[in-house]
Amino acid sequence: MTFKNIKSLFNFSTAQRKSIFLLFTIIISLQSFYYFVDFSMPNVTTSEKEKWRSIQYEIDAAKKERADYIPKIYPFNPNFITDYKGYKLGMSVPEIDRLLAFRNQNKYVNSSQEFQAVTKVSDSLLKKISPYFKFPDWINTKKEFVSYKKYPNTAFAKKEKIVVIDINKASQEDLIKIYGIGEAISLRILKFKESLGGFVSMDQMNDVWGLSPEVIENLKTHFKVLALPNLKKIDINNASIKELSLFPYFKYPLSKNIVTYRSMNGDIKNSEDLTKIKGLSTDKANIIALYLNF
C-alpha cells in the first residue's frame, strides 16, 4: 500500500466531516455533563434513623465504660470466702476447696500468713488481696503477752477460782469480761437469747455469728445453763408456716418443710421425727426439741 492510497483513506466529504464533528461534540458534552453533575443519592435523614443513631451512641458509650471498668474490692473476712468470691479474687478451685475444708472443721484463719498456709495461694496473689482482709476487732487488738514475776510463796501463785454464772442471767458486763468479746458481740448474744426466750445449751454459742472456737470454749468455762429457762414453747403440730418462721431456728424453707412433713406423715412426736425433716441435723434437732410442744 502506497502513501497515496493511505492518504485517500482520510479524505472525507463535507457531510462526513459534519457528522464526525457532531459526534465529537456529543461525546465532549456527555463527558462534561457526567463530570459536573452529582449523581449520588440525596442523604435523607428520617426520625427512625436518628433514633437508631442515638441508641448506637449509647451502646458505644456503654461498651467503652465497661472496657474501662475496674471492679472495686471492699474489705472482707477471708474466712467466709465463697466459691464465686474466690473465683473473682483469682483463687484456683483447689485453693478455695482447702479454705472451705478448713472452715468445715470450725477453724478460722486470723492473719494473712495463716490464710496462705491453709490455701497455698501464691505470694503475688496474697500481696494483691491481703490489703482487703478484715478480721474481727478482737484479733487486731490482741494484747502482747506480759510476763509477771513469780513469787516463791504458793499463796501468791494460787489460781483464782472461776465463778460459773448461768448464761441466761449473764449481763453485758459479765460477757465483756471474756477475752474476745466486745460490746457488739455481747449485744448479739443477748439479743439471740431474747429471741429464743433463753438458752438451753452452751452449744448454742456456735449459732452466734462472730464467735471463734477459742472464745466459745472460754465462754463454756465461765458460763453454764444451770437451769432451763421458762420457755414459751411452740406447738409444732399446729403452728402455721408464718408462726414457725418467727422462731430463730426455723427459716421459711424449713418451716415449709415441717408443714409438708405434717401433712404427709401426721403429727411430729419427738426429736427423732424432727431429724426426718429435710434441713435438720440430729444435734440441732435435740436442742430445738426443748423449745417445742409435741
PDB file of C-alpha atoms in Angstrom:
ATOM      1  CA  MET A   1       0.000   0.000   0.000  1.00  0.00           C
ATOM      2  CA  THR A   2       1.446   3.338  -1.090  1.00  0.00           C
ATOM      3  CA  PHE A   3       1.337   6.636   0.741  1.00  0.00           C
ATOM      4  CA  LYS A   4      -1.145   7.915  -1.821  1.00  0.00           C
ATOM      5  CA  ASN A   5      -3.516   5.067  -1.059  1.00  0.00           C
ATOM      6  CA  ILE A   6      -3.259   5.709   2.729  1.00  0.00           C
ATOM      7  CA  LYS A   7      -3.940   9.409   2.249  1.00  0.00           C
ATOM      8  CA  SER A   8      -7.086   8.585   0.348  1.00  0.00           C
ATOM      9  CA  LEU A   9      -8.480   6.944   3.496  1.00  0.00           C
ATOM     10  CA  PHE A  10      -8.585  10.317   5.276  1.00  0.00           C
ATOM     11  CA  ASN A  11     -10.409  12.137   2.536  1.00  0.00           C
ATOM     12  CA  PHE A  12     -13.924  12.884   3.832  1.00  0.00           C
ATOM     13  CA  SER A  13     -16.792  14.565   2.193  1.00  0.00           C
ATOM     14  CA  THR A  14     -18.410  17.653   3.674  1.00  0.00           C
ATOM     15  CA  ALA A  15     -21.312  15.583   5.139  1.00  0.00           C
ATOM     16  CA  GLN A  16     -18.889  13.122   6.720  1.00  0.00           C
ATOM     17  CA  ARG A  17     -16.878  15.911   8.307  1.00  0.00           C
ATOM     18  CA  LYS A  18     -20.041  17.418   9.771  1.00  0.00           C
ATOM     19  CA  SER A  19     -21.060  14.030  11.163  1.00  0.00           C
ATOM     20  CA  ILE A  20     -17.648  13.481  12.772  1.00  0.00           C
ATOM     21  CA  PHE A  21     -17.728  16.973  14.276  1.00  0.00           C
ATOM     22  CA  LEU A  22     -21.228  16.353  15.654  1.00  0.00           C
ATOM     23  CA  LEU A  23     -20.113  13.028  17.146  1.00  0.00           C
ATOM     24  CA  PHE A  24     -17.164  14.666  18.916  1.00  0.00           C
ATOM     25  CA  THR A  25     -19.435  17.423  20.171  1.00  0.00           C
ATOM     26  CA  ILE A  26     -21.872  14.886  21.648  1.00  0.00           C
ATOM     27  CA  ILE A  27     -19.043  12.884  23.296  1.00  0.00           C
ATOM     28  CA  ILE A  28     -17.488  16.002  24.868  1.00  0.00           C
ATOM     29  CA  SER A  29     -20.926  17.217  26.052  1.00  0.00           C
ATOM     30  CA  LEU A  30     -21.707  13.867  27.716  1.00  0.00           C
ATOM     31  CA  GLN A  31     -18.297  13.735  29.410  1.00  0.00           C
ATOM     32  CA  SER A  32     -18.724  17.300  30.733  1.00  0.00           C
ATOM     33  CA  PHE A  33     -22.258  16.527  31.946  1.00  0.00           C
ATOM     34  CA  TYR A  34     -21.050  13.391  33.784  1.00  0.00           C
ATOM     35  CA  TYR A  35     -18.138  15.312  35.344  1.00  0.00           C
ATOM     36  CA  PHE A  36     -20.059  18.344  36.624  1.00  0.00           C
ATOM     37  CA  VAL A  37     -23.397  16.760  37.624  1.00  0.00           C
ATOM     38  CA  ASP A  38     -23.655  14.914  41.032  1.00  0.00           C
ATOM     39  CA  PHE A  39     -25.434  11.587  40.540  1.00  0.00           C
ATOM     40  CA  SER A  40     -25.182  10.464  44.202  1.00  0.00           C
ATOM     41  CA  MET A  41     -28.397   9.739  46.090  1.00  0.00           C
ATOM     42  CA  PRO A  42     -29.544  12.509  48.459  1.00  0.00           C
ATOM     43  CA  ASN A  43     -28.878  11.713  52.186  1.00  0.00           C
ATOM     44  CA  VAL A  44     -32.397  11.542  53.574  1.00  0.00           C
ATOM     45  CA  THR A  45     -32.435  11.542  57.392  1.00  0.00           C
ATOM     46  CA  THR A  46     -35.582  10.102  58.960  1.00  0.00           C
ATOM     47  CA  SER A  47     -36.691  10.227  62.597  1.00  0.00           C
ATOM     48  CA  GLU A  48     -36.271   6.458  62.866  1.00  0.00           C
ATOM     49  CA  LYS A  49     -32.712   6.698  61.562  1.00  0.00           C
ATOM     50  CA  GLU A  50     -31.931   9.448  64.087  1.00  0.00           C
ATOM     51  CA  LYS A  51     -33.344   7.250  66.851  1.00  0.00           C
ATOM     52  CA  TRP A  52     -31.110   4.329  65.889  1.00  0.00           C
ATOM     53  CA  ARG A  53     -28.095   6.641  65.737  1.00  0.00           C
ATOM     54  CA  SER A  54     -28.750   7.827  69.322  1.00  0.00           C
ATOM     55  CA  ILE A  55     -29.134   4.234  70.519  1.00  0.00           C
ATOM     56  CA  GLN A  56     -25.904   3.243  68.801  1.00  0.00           C
ATOM     57  CA  TYR A  57     -24.154   6.130  70.544  1.00  0.00           C
ATOM     58  CA  GLU A  58     -25.390   4.886  73.931  1.00  0.00           C
ATOM     59  CA  ILE A  59     -24.264   1.340  73.105  1.00  0.00           C
ATOM     60  CA  ASP A  60     -20.786   2.539  72.096  1.00  0.00           C
ATOM     61  CA  ALA A  61     -20.529   4.616  75.298  1.00  0.00           C
ATOM     62  CA  ALA A  62     -21.611   1.635  77.437  1.00  0.00           C
ATOM     63  CA  LYS A  63     -19.032  -0.606  75.735  1.00  0.00           C
ATOM     64  CA  LYS A  64     -16.276   1.899  76.401  1.00  0.00           C
ATOM     65  CA  GLU A  65     -17.348   2.317  80.027  1.00  0.00           C
ATOM     66  CA  ARG A  66     -17.431  -1.459  80.526  1.00  0.00           C
ATOM     67  CA  ALA A  67     -13.975  -1.814  78.963  1.00  0.00           C
ATOM     68  CA  ASP A  68     -12.590   0.822  81.338  1.00  0.00           C
ATOM     69  CA  TYR A  69     -14.438  -0.575  84.401  1.00  0.00           C
ATOM     70  CA  ILE A  70     -12.315  -1.981  87.214  1.00  0.00           C
ATOM     71  CA  PRO A  71     -14.397  -3.752  89.927  1.00  0.00           C
ATOM     72  CA  LYS A  72     -13.930  -2.274  93.383  1.00  0.00           C
ATOM     73  CA  ILE A  73     -12.991  -4.664  96.186  1.00  0.00           C
ATOM     74  CA  TYR A  74     -14.394  -3.912  99.633  1.00  0.00           C
ATOM     75  CA  PRO A  75     -12.871  -5.156 102.900  1.00  0.00           C
ATOM     76  CA  PHE A  76     -13.995  -8.710 103.749  1.00  0.00           C
ATOM     77  CA  ASN A  77     -13.316 -11.509 106.216  1.00  0.00           C
ATOM     78  CA  PRO A  78     -11.345 -14.182 104.287  1.00  0.00           C
ATOM     79  CA  ASN A  79     -12.851 -16.913 106.484  1.00  0.00           C
ATOM     80  CA  PHE A  80     -16.151 -16.531 104.645  1.00  0.00           C
ATOM     81  CA  ILE A  81     -14.966 -16.538 101.026  1.00  0.00           C
ATOM     82  CA  THR A  82     -17.441 -18.396  98.792  1.00  0.00           C
ATOM     83  CA  ASP A  83     -16.672 -20.251  95.559  1.00  0.00           C
ATOM     84  CA  TYR A  84     -17.805 -17.247  93.495  1.00  0.00           C
ATOM     85  CA  LYS A  85     -15.932 -14.727  95.660  1.00  0.00           C
ATOM     86  CA  GLY A  86     -12.737 -16.806  95.462  1.00  0.00           C
ATOM     87  CA  TYR A  87     -13.048 -17.077  91.687  1.00  0.00           C
ATOM     88  CA  LYS A  88     -13.450 -13.285  91.370  1.00  0.00           C
ATOM     89  CA  LEU A  89     -10.352 -12.781  93.536  1.00  0.00           C
ATOM     90  CA  GLY A  90      -8.305 -15.032  91.266  1.00  0.00           C
ATOM     91  CA  MET A  91      -8.087 -18.116  93.506  1.00  0.00           C
ATOM     92  CA  SER A  92      -7.957 -21.562  91.909  1.00  0.00           C
ATOM     93  CA  VAL A  93     -10.500 -24.298  92.708  1.00  0.00           C
ATOM     94  CA  PRO A  94      -8.053 -26.339  94.880  1.00  0.00           C
ATOM     95  CA  GLU A  95      -7.160 -23.194  96.873  1.00  0.00           C
ATOM     96  CA  ILE A  96     -10.842 -22.445  97.531  1.00  0.00           C
ATOM     97  CA  ASP A  97     -11.506 -26.097  98.462  1.00  0.00           C
ATOM     98  CA  ARG A  98      -8.661 -26.056 101.030  1.00  0.00           C
ATOM     99  CA  LEU A  99     -10.169 -22.997 102.721  1.00  0.00           C
ATOM    100  CA  LEU A 100     -13.685 -24.493 102.773  1.00  0.00           C
ATOM    101  CA  ALA A 101     -12.369 -27.784 104.186  1.00  0.00           C
ATOM    102  CA  PHE A 102     -10.524 -25.842 106.895  1.00  0.00           C
ATOM    103  CA  ARG A 103     -13.700 -23.906 107.789  1.00  0.00           C
ATOM    104  CA  ASN A 104     -15.766 -27.113 107.905  1.00  0.00           C
ATOM    105  CA  GLN A 105     -13.597 -28.090 110.889  1.00  0.00           C
ATOM    106  CA  ASN A 106     -14.854 -24.943 112.686  1.00  0.00           C
ATOM    107  CA  LYS A 107     -11.410 -23.388 112.360  1.00  0.00           C
ATOM    108  CA  TYR A 108     -10.593 -19.797 111.419  1.00  0.00           C
ATOM    109  CA  VAL A 109      -7.606 -18.040 109.875  1.00  0.00           C
ATOM    110  CA  ASN A 110      -6.597 -14.966 111.852  1.00  0.00           C
ATOM    111  CA  SER A 111      -3.877 -13.461 109.655  1.00  0.00           C
ATOM    112  CA  SER A 112      -2.682 -13.232 106.064  1.00  0.00           C
ATOM    113  CA  GLN A 113       0.092 -15.729 106.833  1.00  0.00           C
ATOM    114  CA  GLU A 114      -2.392 -18.294 108.163  1.00  0.00           C
ATOM    115  CA  PHE A 115      -4.581 -17.738 105.084  1.00  0.00           C
ATOM    116  CA  GLN A 116      -1.637 -18.535 102.792  1.00  0.00           C
ATOM    117  CA  ALA A 117      -0.634 -21.542 104.892  1.00  0.00           C
ATOM    118  CA  VAL A 118      -4.147 -23.019 104.575  1.00  0.00           C
ATOM    119  CA  THR A 119      -4.942 -22.150 100.938  1.00  0.00           C
ATOM    120  CA  LYS A 120      -1.384 -22.321  99.489  1.00  0.00           C
ATOM    121  CA  VAL A 121      -2.027 -19.189  97.370  1.00  0.00           C
ATOM    122  CA  SER A 122       0.962 -17.600  95.669  1.00  0.00           C
ATOM    123  CA  ASP A 123       2.846 -14.670  97.158  1.00  0.00           C
ATOM    124  CA  SER A 124       1.751 -12.421  94.285  1.00  0.00           C
ATOM    125  CA  LEU A 125      -1.956 -13.182  94.790  1.00  0.00           C
ATOM    126  CA  LEU A 126      -1.649 -12.785  98.565  1.00  0.00           C
ATOM    127  CA  LYS A 127       0.018  -9.410  98.102  1.00  0.00           C
ATOM    128  CA  LYS A 128      -2.843  -8.373  95.828  1.00  0.00           C
ATOM    129  CA  ILE A 129      -5.790  -9.370  98.054  1.00  0.00           C
ATOM    130  CA  SER A 130      -4.428  -9.278 101.634  1.00  0.00           C
ATOM    131  CA  PRO A 131      -4.820  -5.459 101.957  1.00  0.00           C
ATOM    132  CA  TYR A 132      -8.594  -6.067 101.817  1.00  0.00           C
ATOM    133  CA  PHE A 133      -8.655  -8.676 104.615  1.00  0.00           C
ATOM    134  CA  LYS A 134     -10.784  -7.567 107.554  1.00  0.00           C
ATOM    135  CA  PHE A 135     -10.523  -9.687 110.694  1.00  0.00           C
ATOM    136  CA  PRO A 136     -12.655  -9.218 113.843  1.00  0.00           C
ATOM    137  CA  ASP A 137     -11.661  -6.323 116.092  1.00  0.00           C
ATOM    138  CA  TRP A 138     -10.590  -8.569 118.951  1.00  0.00           C
ATOM    139  CA  ILE A 139      -7.951 -10.212 116.710  1.00  0.00           C
ATOM    140  CA  ASN A 140      -6.461  -6.874 115.680  1.00  0.00           C
ATOM    141  CA  THR A 141      -6.355  -5.614 119.276  1.00  0.00           C
ATOM    142  CA  LYS A 142      -4.697  -8.618 120.903  1.00  0.00           C
ATOM    143  CA  LYS A 143      -2.549  -7.570 123.789  1.00  0.00           C
ATOM    144  CA  GLU A 144       1.036  -8.667 123.885  1.00  0.00           C
ATOM    145  CA  PHE A 145       1.883 -11.254 126.477  1.00  0.00           C
ATOM    146  CA  VAL A 146       3.400  -9.744 129.582  1.00  0.00           C
ATOM    147  CA  SER A 147       5.444 -11.983 131.850  1.00  0.00           C
ATOM    148  CA  TYR A 148       4.869 -11.436 135.551  1.00  0.00           C
ATOM    149  CA  LYS A 149       7.224 -12.046 138.389  1.00  0.00           C
ATOM    150  CA  LYS A 150       6.826 -15.438 140.001  1.00  0.00           C
ATOM    151  CA  TYR A 151       6.629 -15.489 143.754  1.00  0.00           C
ATOM    152  CA  PRO A 152       8.047 -18.416 145.688  1.00  0.00           C
ATOM    153  CA  ASN A 153       5.147 -18.395 148.108  1.00  0.00           C
ATOM    154  CA  THR A 154       2.411 -20.573 146.651  1.00  0.00           C
ATOM    155  CA  ALA A 155      -0.215 -18.428 148.338  1.00  0.00           C
ATOM    156  CA  PHE A 156       0.509 -15.678 145.809  1.00  0.00           C
ATOM    157  CA  ALA A 157       0.612 -18.049 142.859  1.00  0.00           C
ATOM    158  CA  LYS A 158      -2.708 -19.668 143.671  1.00  0.00           C
ATOM    159  CA  LYS A 159      -5.072 -19.631 140.711  1.00  0.00           C
ATOM    160  CA  GLU A 160      -8.187 -17.543 141.159  1.00  0.00           C
ATOM    161  CA  LYS A 161     -11.295 -19.696 141.401  1.00  0.00           C
ATOM    162  CA  ILE A 162     -13.635 -19.374 138.447  1.00  0.00           C
ATOM    163  CA  VAL A 163     -17.181 -18.428 139.411  1.00  0.00           C
ATOM    164  CA  VAL A 164     -19.596 -20.042 136.958  1.00  0.00           C
ATOM    165  CA  ILE A 165     -22.601 -17.903 136.002  1.00  0.00           C
ATOM    166  CA  ASP A 166     -25.893 -19.031 134.461  1.00  0.00           C
ATOM    167  CA  ILE A 167     -25.692 -17.856 130.842  1.00  0.00           C
ATOM    168  CA  ASN A 168     -29.378 -16.897 130.967  1.00  0.00           C
ATOM    169  CA  LYS A 169     -28.684 -14.495 133.851  1.00  0.00           C
ATOM    170  CA  ALA A 170     -25.451 -13.031 132.455  1.00  0.00           C
ATOM    171  CA  SER A 171     -25.356  -9.281 131.817  1.00  0.00           C
ATOM    172  CA  GLN A 172     -23.465  -7.471 129.113  1.00  0.00           C
ATOM    173  CA  GLU A 173     -20.774  -6.553 131.645  1.00  0.00           C
ATOM    174  CA  ASP A 174     -20.346 -10.239 132.540  1.00  0.00           C
ATOM    175  CA  LEU A 175     -19.908 -11.205 128.887  1.00  0.00           C
ATOM    176  CA  ILE A 176     -17.446  -8.413 128.066  1.00  0.00           C
ATOM    177  CA  LYS A 177     -15.092  -9.767 130.733  1.00  0.00           C
ATOM    178  CA  ILE A 178     -14.420 -12.743 128.469  1.00  0.00           C
ATOM    179  CA  TYR A 179     -11.384 -12.213 126.252  1.00  0.00           C
ATOM    180  CA  GLY A 180     -12.500 -11.852 122.627  1.00  0.00           C
ATOM    181  CA  ILE A 181     -15.984 -10.473 123.380  1.00  0.00           C
ATOM    182  CA  GLY A 182     -16.626  -6.778 122.901  1.00  0.00           C
ATOM    183  CA  GLU A 183     -19.706  -4.614 123.072  1.00  0.00           C
ATOM    184  CA  ALA A 184     -21.085  -5.656 119.667  1.00  0.00           C
ATOM    185  CA  ILE A 185     -20.744  -9.419 120.185  1.00  0.00           C
ATOM    186  CA  SER A 186     -22.072  -9.269 123.752  1.00  0.00           C
ATOM    187  CA  LEU A 187     -25.202  -7.476 122.486  1.00  0.00           C
ATOM    188  CA  ARG A 188     -25.525 -10.094 119.733  1.00  0.00           C
ATOM    189  CA  ILE A 189     -25.518 -12.899 122.346  1.00  0.00           C
ATOM    190  CA  LEU A 190     -28.134 -11.135 124.482  1.00  0.00           C
ATOM    191  CA  LYS A 191     -30.418 -10.424 121.500  1.00  0.00           C
ATOM    192  CA  PHE A 192     -30.187 -14.060 120.380  1.00  0.00           C
ATOM    193  CA  LYS A 193     -31.093 -15.203 123.908  1.00  0.00           C
ATOM    194  CA  GLU A 194     -34.055 -12.813 123.945  1.00  0.00           C
ATOM    195  CA  SER A 195     -35.335 -14.042 120.559  1.00  0.00           C
ATOM    196  CA  LEU A 196     -35.184 -17.666 121.779  1.00  0.00           C
ATOM    197  CA  GLY A 197     -36.601 -16.982 125.231  1.00  0.00           C
ATOM    198  CA  GLY A 198     -33.413 -18.347 126.775  1.00  0.00           C
ATOM    199  CA  PHE A 199     -30.553 -20.763 126.091  1.00  0.00           C
ATOM    200  CA  VAL A 200     -30.933 -24.489 126.752  1.00  0.00           C
ATOM    201  CA  SER A 201     -27.347 -25.469 125.900  1.00  0.00           C
ATOM    202  CA  MET A 202     -23.968 -23.764 125.692  1.00  0.00           C
ATOM    203  CA  ASP A 203     -23.591 -25.416 122.278  1.00  0.00           C
ATOM    204  CA  GLN A 204     -25.926 -22.669 121.030  1.00  0.00           C
ATOM    205  CA  MET A 205     -22.970 -20.294 121.195  1.00  0.00           C
ATOM    206  CA  ASN A 206     -21.938 -21.880 117.881  1.00  0.00           C
ATOM    207  CA  ASP A 207     -25.034 -20.243 116.353  1.00  0.00           C
ATOM    208  CA  VAL A 208     -23.903 -16.724 117.317  1.00  0.00           C
ATOM    209  CA  TRP A 209     -22.113 -15.133 114.368  1.00  0.00           C
ATOM    210  CA  GLY A 210     -18.612 -13.851 115.058  1.00  0.00           C
ATOM    211  CA  LEU A 211     -17.604 -16.206 117.892  1.00  0.00           C
ATOM    212  CA  SER A 212     -14.423 -18.179 117.242  1.00  0.00           C
ATOM    213  CA  PRO A 213     -13.993 -21.710 118.676  1.00  0.00           C
ATOM    214  CA  GLU A 214     -11.464 -20.362 121.205  1.00  0.00           C
ATOM    215  CA  VAL A 215     -13.899 -17.746 122.521  1.00  0.00           C
ATOM    216  CA  ILE A 216     -16.711 -20.317 122.703  1.00  0.00           C
ATOM    217  CA  GLU A 217     -14.528 -22.626 124.809  1.00  0.00           C
ATOM    218  CA  ASN A 218     -13.708 -19.681 127.074  1.00  0.00           C
ATOM    219  CA  LEU A 219     -17.419 -18.926 127.431  1.00  0.00           C
ATOM    220  CA  LYS A 220     -18.156 -22.538 128.363  1.00  0.00           C
ATOM    221  CA  THR A 221     -15.582 -22.273 131.138  1.00  0.00           C
ATOM    222  CA  HIS A 222     -17.292 -19.255 132.760  1.00  0.00           C
ATOM    223  CA  PHE A 223     -20.948 -19.859 131.878  1.00  0.00           C
ATOM    224  CA  LYS A 224     -23.334 -22.809 132.035  1.00  0.00           C
ATOM    225  CA  VAL A 225     -27.057 -23.442 131.635  1.00  0.00           C
ATOM    226  CA  LEU A 226     -27.657 -24.071 135.336  1.00  0.00           C
ATOM    227  CA  ALA A 227     -31.437 -24.258 134.958  1.00  0.00           C
ATOM    228  CA  LEU A 228     -33.694 -24.447 131.928  1.00  0.00           C
ATOM    229  CA  PRO A 229     -35.492 -21.127 131.359  1.00  0.00           C
ATOM    230  CA  ASN A 230     -39.270 -20.815 131.417  1.00  0.00           C
ATOM    231  CA  LEU A 231     -39.837 -21.083 127.674  1.00  0.00           C
ATOM    232  CA  LYS A 232     -42.917 -20.219 125.678  1.00  0.00           C
ATOM    233  CA  LYS A 233     -42.936 -23.391 123.605  1.00  0.00           C
ATOM    234  CA  ILE A 234     -44.117 -23.665 120.018  1.00  0.00           C
ATOM    235  CA  ASP A 235     -46.958 -26.045 119.106  1.00  0.00           C
ATOM    236  CA  ILE A 236     -45.044 -27.805 116.354  1.00  0.00           C
ATOM    237  CA  ASN A 237     -48.067 -29.759 115.094  1.00  0.00           C
ATOM    238  CA  ASN A 238     -50.489 -26.826 114.777  1.00  0.00           C
ATOM    239  CA  ALA A 239     -48.369 -23.747 114.098  1.00  0.00           C
ATOM    240  CA  SER A 240     -48.619 -22.217 110.625  1.00  0.00           C
ATOM    241  CA  ILE A 241     -45.654 -21.545 108.342  1.00  0.00           C
ATOM    242  CA  LYS A 242     -45.753 -17.873 109.351  1.00  0.00           C
ATOM    243  CA  GLU A 243     -45.782 -18.714 113.077  1.00  0.00           C
ATOM    244  CA  LEU A 244     -42.946 -21.228 112.688  1.00  0.00           C
ATOM    245  CA  SER A 245     -40.867 -18.685 110.739  1.00  0.00           C
ATOM    246  CA  LEU A 246     -40.834 -16.362 113.769  1.00  0.00           C
ATOM    247  CA  PHE A 247     -38.664 -18.895 115.627  1.00  0.00           C
ATOM    248  CA  PRO A 248     -34.937 -18.109 115.001  1.00  0.00           C
ATOM    249  CA  TYR A 249     -34.087 -21.711 114.100  1.00  0.00           C
ATOM    250  CA  PHE A 250     -36.950 -22.018 111.584  1.00  0.00           C
ATOM    251  CA  LYS A 251     -36.373 -20.030 108.421  1.00  0.00           C
ATOM    252  CA  TYR A 252     -39.135 -20.022 105.807  1.00  0.00           C
ATOM    253  CA  PRO A 253     -37.888 -23.027 103.734  1.00  0.00           C
ATOM    254  CA  LEU A 254     -37.533 -25.175 106.891  1.00  0.00           C
ATOM    255  CA  SER A 255     -40.968 -24.054 108.188  1.00  0.00           C
ATOM    256  CA  LYS A 256     -42.445 -25.082 104.851  1.00  0.00           C
ATOM    257  CA  ASN A 257     -40.724 -28.498 105.075  1.00  0.00           C
ATOM    258  CA  ILE A 258     -42.189 -29.004 108.584  1.00  0.00           C
ATOM    259  CA  VAL A 259     -45.744 -28.282 107.431  1.00  0.00           C
ATOM    260  CA  THR A 260     -45.258 -30.547 104.395  1.00  0.00           C
ATOM    261  CA  TYR A 261     -43.966 -33.368 106.623  1.00  0.00           C
ATOM    262  CA  ARG A 262     -47.001 -32.982 108.944  1.00  0.00           C
ATOM    263  CA  SER A 263     -49.458 -33.165 106.055  1.00  0.00           C
ATOM    264  CA  MET A 264     -47.828 -36.313 104.660  1.00  0.00           C
ATOM    265  CA  ASN A 265     -46.857 -38.195 107.841  1.00  0.00           C
ATOM    266  CA  GLY A 266     -49.105 -36.902 110.606  1.00  0.00           C
ATOM    267  CA  ASP A 267     -48.032 -35.317 113.885  1.00  0.00           C
ATOM    268  CA  ILE A 268     -44.382 -34.887 114.853  1.00  0.00           C
ATOM    269  CA  LYS A 269     -43.975 -36.834 118.102  1.00  0.00           C
ATOM    270  CA  ASN A 270     -40.387 -36.303 119.214  1.00  0.00           C
ATOM    271  CA  SER A 271     -36.907 -35.091 118.274  1.00  0.00           C
ATOM    272  CA  GLU A 272     -36.334 -38.275 116.267  1.00  0.00           C
ATOM    273  CA  ASP A 273     -39.170 -37.261 113.928  1.00  0.00           C
ATOM    274  CA  LEU A 274     -37.546 -33.851 113.571  1.00  0.00           C
ATOM    275  CA  THR A 275     -34.407 -35.435 112.097  1.00  0.00           C
ATOM    276  CA  LYS A 276     -36.564 -36.863 109.279  1.00  0.00           C
ATOM    277  CA  ILE A 277     -37.330 -33.335 108.099  1.00  0.00           C
ATOM    278  CA  LYS A 278     -35.035 -32.024 105.388  1.00  0.00           C
ATOM    279  CA  GLY A 279     -32.671 -29.383 106.769  1.00  0.00           C
ATOM    280  CA  LEU A 280     -32.477 -30.546 110.396  1.00  0.00           C
ATOM    281  CA  SER A 281     -29.439 -32.388 111.770  1.00  0.00           C
ATOM    282  CA  THR A 282     -29.581 -34.666 114.842  1.00  0.00           C
ATOM    283  CA  ASP A 283     -27.598 -32.282 117.068  1.00  0.00           C
ATOM    284  CA  LYS A 284     -29.742 -29.313 116.086  1.00  0.00           C
ATOM    285  CA  ALA A 285     -32.970 -31.307 116.479  1.00  0.00           C
ATOM    286  CA  ASN A 286     -32.128 -32.267 120.093  1.00  0.00           C
ATOM    287  CA  ILE A 287     -31.703 -28.575 121.020  1.00  0.00           C
ATOM    288  CA  ILE A 288     -34.727 -27.355 119.054  1.00  0.00           C
ATOM    289  CA  ALA A 289     -36.953 -30.060 120.617  1.00  0.00           C
ATOM    290  CA  LEU A 290     -36.649 -28.292 124.011  1.00  0.00           C
ATOM    291  CA  TYR A 291     -38.457 -25.280 122.513  1.00  0.00           C
ATOM    292  CA  LEU A 292     -41.371 -27.323 121.150  1.00  0.00           C
ATOM    293  CA  ASN A 293     -44.612 -28.907 122.337  1.00  0.00           C
ATOM    294  CA  PHE A 294     -45.292 -32.221 120.607  1.00  0.00           C
TER     295      PHE A 294
END
